[in-house]
Amino acid sequence: MSNILKDIPPVDSFAERHIGPRASDMSAMLETLGFASLGALMDAVVPDDIRLRRPLDIPDPQSEEEVLTELRRLARRNEVRRSYIGMGYYDCVTPPVILRNILENPGWYTAYTPYQPEIAQGRLEALLNFQTVVSDLTGLEIANASLLDEATAAAEAMLMTLGLTGEGATRFLVDSGCHPQTIAVVRTRAEAQGIDVVVDSPNAFDFDATAIGALLQYPNTEGALEDYSTLCESAHEVGALVTVATDLLSLTLLRPPGEWGADIAVGSAQRFGVPMGYGGPHAAFFATSDRFKRNVPGRIIGVSKDDAGNPALRMALQTREQHIRREKATSNICTAQVLLAVISAMYAAYHGPDGLTRIAKRVHTLTRILSAGLNKLGYTLRHDTFFDTICVEATPETVRAVHQAADTSGMNLRPLSESSITVSLDETTGVEDVGDLLAVFALDKKAPTVDSLTLVASHGIPESLERSSSFMEHDVFHRYRSETEMLRYLKRLEDRDLSLTSAMIPLGSCTMKLNATTEMIPVTWPEFGALHPFAPQDQAAGYAEMFAQLEDQLAEITGFDAISLQPNAGSQGELSGLLAIRAYHHSRGDRGRTTCLIPQSAHGTNPASAVMAGMQVVVVKTDPHGNIDVDDLRSRAEAHKDTLCALMVTYPSTHGVFEASIRTVCDVVHQNGGQVYMDGANMNAQVGLCRPGDMGADVCHLNLHKTFCIPHGGGGPGMGPIGVAKHLTPFLPDHPVIALGHEKPFGTVSAAPWGSPSIMTISWAYIQLMGVSGLTDATCVSILNANYIVHRLKDHYNLLYSGPGGLIGHECIIDTRPFKTSAGITVEDMAKRLIDYGFHPPTISFPVAGTMMVEPTESESKEELDRFCDAMIAIREEIREIENGTADKENNLLTNAPHTLATLTSDTWTRPYSRERAAFPSAATREHKIWPFVGRIDAAYGDRNLVCTCPPIEEYAGQPVGSTA
């Protein structure tokens, strides 16, 4: 028997499909570098005193079919019921053409943040559509390209309000009718900033000189509608600003906040075609008036023009972003929810204003019918105004009986209190559902039939709050009525972008690796996607099991005692880690510990997050090799030993180097009373080789959208869970709706208890597929690939920083600054020329201005690495032509890049080089190429003339912007 078994070939290894270079390629690459094995290379790169000299306690790898089978088992443990809970989360229908061609399409979900707009015009147009929808429905002039969730958007509005109002004012008035998760997040963010949150009925709001502003919910969490125009006038009289958390679908019927005095509107676009996903990910929205455009958190997409004068889209006003402003930032948000915002925008385009209005009227009419039926059954309704939610009052005994009847009937209602229930209807609710709800509330009575009910005269929306203004008049919201046209529109936009489906995206600090299809498949299964985040926990047993396994495995990978999955972005993870440290110090009576040490080389989010956590930033110098200056660190730590709260450190460094001093760095901070926060952005170089917890770090956030394979989605979604040492475990975030059981939580950081659960299936699947051996191999190959690129380019470019022996970690910085002097060529010129070669450029001018930071990841094959290196070497030769006078210094292949098809096929060609060299600079570009849709974009023009909604058709007729292309 044993001999027979030995003859059975093994199952295909997923790790071999995830890792790009073949075994023979790796041997050749190692030989090129002068190493006999991957282990020998790792010994030379990673400091010996931090190496993990045992295998991770992670299960052996499973096959793709085994992982999908296990995920199906977990999915079956989740019970999908009809949920009428509301609270900002609604079931909806994702149009299949959008489901298949955006949400399930790697051409959309593997693209990167549109920092290179010439090859991101598709996403940028979709986001411009999103901004237009939000601006039109809220009645405010400026909207951003999405935030993380409604609760954090409300907190961002509060912080923006603080920055805009007079000094000395610290009171923020919050409507007690806001959703509880929103109030919790606002309180958490306010406490760190010294803001006094007062939660009360809007009727009791007291606006005086101490008030910075107010937050209202419209409709409120109980479903009620109020006219707040007088309240806005009172706020404005004392210089306070009014933020309104609202619902986009309701605004098709309701008078928009911008028309009755609101200064800011926030909310979630989830019900515009995005599954609930047990809490996320979803796109939040943020809109305000034009006068505040330079204060808006997050990204704004604006209309500019390219070098041919054609309209072109880009991220506008970037100088106000946190990664540039650092400790002067008013927000630490460094991302958006692009993929989800795109879905919501296309949902709006698919239905158009008439279709959205029909959906809203249907939901509202069914709610009126339910209201009439409940009245007939003798129930008291707390409010006679509503859109989709009604609040039912009854005795505690009746409330318990109704909940029991709902449970028996497979429904979830919201238990507002022991004597009240709310019921929220949505797009998926039908007449039969209303009949079933009435049967539940009837208990032992005979329920009225729906067709027997007569609607009362009052239709739920007061006349003063009825919408009369038009919205979504742009052609993009009227043209795509047929699926054929919608499909072609989505494909046109997809073809204007470069994603991982086309080429390597070698971005330093961003880890653009394979997002395997097997990992992505379960995301849209209804058992994961259709759960309401506040459904009873016994209905989410599959999620609970997956969370527990993922937490255990991430804890083992990082060397920490506990993991919180709540932070739904890297920025939220940073903030959570710092707030946990802050709470720890406070618990020991050390409220004066407010100093945060941050190296010069740190990510821009680090100082911004420290400020958001109420800390003062002290910068630590780096030495000539780019490493932390340990002497300067020691000096500053000792100087601030009475106030030292934390050090934020990225490891390996932002320069791509495993600094040998990391244990000493941690010891110095601990000796002076501080805690060590490790930025996990570069965890891709650590997994299986070393662990933050073993080095001395106290907390570390993990970018699941980098190391653990959640795709970037064109700029989001992300996930940023944190791992903490044992002494910080009691301070992890909790949640007001579903208690997570932490002893002394610092508060709540995201709207949903576990952040964005539906995409955590991706990271869970990745770990099971790779197993203990695959995870470590992936790390080793990421380091091998980076060093191979350095070796191939060493005779053509200078490496800015390296470790011992000239080796690096998983990324490197190439110094392109000398070309500015020798040839007048900037790093941006080189980046745009790489587009002509069919590549997304590496990260430019970060962390060092005028340089390129390259990270190949383990997923790229040797063939792709060579193609990239060949392109970089060819560009160096093009620069040399300028240096020796062969090419014109002002009019050349680089300064004119990227070259569009329109330019290359024009009747006139006056440039001093051939069209062929411009269009097809390499053999590979003749086989396949993503063409830039526009030429080089004039950034300054777009900032001076900001337009962040779809421009009028008449102005851009026939031009490649919006639906006019």
CSV table of N, CA and C in Angstrom, one decimal, residues 171 173 202 204-216 230-238 240-242:
chain,number,residue,atom,x,y,z
A,171,ARG,N,-17.0,72.6,21.9
A,171,ARG,CA,-18.2,71.8,22.0
A,171,ARG,C,-18.7,71.4,20.7
A,173,LEU,N,-22.0,69.4,19.1
A,173,LEU,CA,-23.4,68.9,19.5
A,173,LEU,C,-23.8,67.8,18.5
A,202,PRO,N,-31.8,67.5,19.0
A,202,PRO,CA,-31.6,68.8,18.3
A,202,PRO,C,-32.4,70.0,18.9
A,204,ALA,N,-32.8,70.7,21.8
A,204,ALA,CA,-32.2,71.2,23.0
A,204,ALA,C,-30.8,71.7,22.7
A,205,PHE,N,-30.4,71.8,21.5
A,205,PHE,CA,-29.1,72.3,21.1
A,205,PHE,C,-28.9,73.7,21.6
A,206,ASP,N,-27.8,74.0,22.2
A,206,ASP,CA,-27.5,75.4,22.7
A,206,ASP,C,-26.3,75.9,22.0
A,207,PHE,N,-26.6,76.8,21.0
A,207,PHE,CA,-25.5,77.3,20.2
A,207,PHE,C,-25.0,78.6,20.9
A,208,ASP,N,-23.7,78.5,21.3
A,208,ASP,CA,-23.1,79.7,21.8
A,208,ASP,C,-21.6,79.8,21.3
A,209,ALA,N,-20.8,80.6,21.9
A,209,ALA,CA,-19.4,80.8,21.4
A,209,ALA,C,-18.6,79.6,21.6
A,210,THR,N,-19.0,78.7,22.5
A,210,THR,CA,-18.2,77.5,22.7
A,210,THR,C,-18.5,76.3,21.7
A,211,ALA,N,-19.5,76.5,20.9
A,211,ALA,CA,-19.9,75.4,20.0
A,211,ALA,C,-19.2,75.6,18.7
A,212,ILE,N,-18.5,74.5,18.2
A,212,ILE,CA,-17.9,74.5,16.9
A,212,ILE,C,-18.8,74.1,15.8
A,213,GLY,N,-19.8,73.2,16.2
A,213,GLY,CA,-20.7,72.8,15.2
A,213,GLY,C,-21.6,71.7,15.7
A,214,ALA,N,-22.4,71.1,14.8
A,214,ALA,CA,-23.4,70.1,15.2
A,214,ALA,C,-23.5,69.0,14.1
A,215,LEU,N,-23.9,67.8,14.6
A,215,LEU,CA,-24.1,66.7,13.7
A,215,LEU,C,-25.5,66.2,13.8
A,216,LEU,N,-26.2,66.2,12.7
A,216,LEU,CA,-27.6,65.8,12.7
A,216,LEU,C,-27.7,64.5,11.8
A,230,THR,N,-34.1,76.1,10.7
A,230,THR,CA,-34.0,77.1,11.7
A,230,THR,C,-32.8,76.8,12.6
A,231,LEU,N,-32.5,75.5,12.9
A,231,LEU,CA,-31.4,75.2,13.6
A,231,LEU,C,-30.1,75.6,12.9
A,232,CYS,N,-30.0,75.4,11.6
A,232,CYS,CA,-28.8,75.8,10.9
A,232,CYS,C,-28.6,77.3,11.0
A,233,GLU,N,-29.7,78.1,11.0
A,233,GLU,CA,-29.6,79.6,11.1
A,233,GLU,C,-29.0,79.9,12.5
A,234,SER,N,-29.4,79.2,13.5
A,234,SER,CA,-28.9,79.5,14.9
A,234,SER,C,-27.5,79.1,15.0
A,235,ALA,N,-27.1,78.1,14.3
A,235,ALA,CA,-25.6,77.7,14.3
A,235,ALA,C,-24.8,78.7,13.6
A,236,HIS,N,-25.3,79.1,12.5
A,236,HIS,CA,-24.5,80.1,11.7
A,236,HIS,C,-24.3,81.4,12.4
A,237,GLU,N,-25.3,81.8,13.2
A,237,GLU,CA,-25.2,83.1,13.9
A,237,GLU,C,-24.0,83.1,14.8
A,238,VAL,N,-23.5,82.0,15.3
A,238,VAL,CA,-22.4,82.0,16.2
A,238,VAL,C,-21.2,81.4,15.5
A,240,ALA,N,-20.9,78.5,14.0
A,240,ALA,CA,-20.8,77.1,14.0
A,240,ALA,C,-21.2,76.5,12.7
A,241,LEU,N,-20.7,75.3,12.4
A,241,LEU,CA,-21.1,74.6,11.1
A,241,LEU,C,-22.0,73.4,11.4
A,242,VAL,N,-22.8,73.1,10.5
A,242,VAL,CA,-23.7,72.0,10.6
A,242,VAL,C,-23.4,70.8,9.7
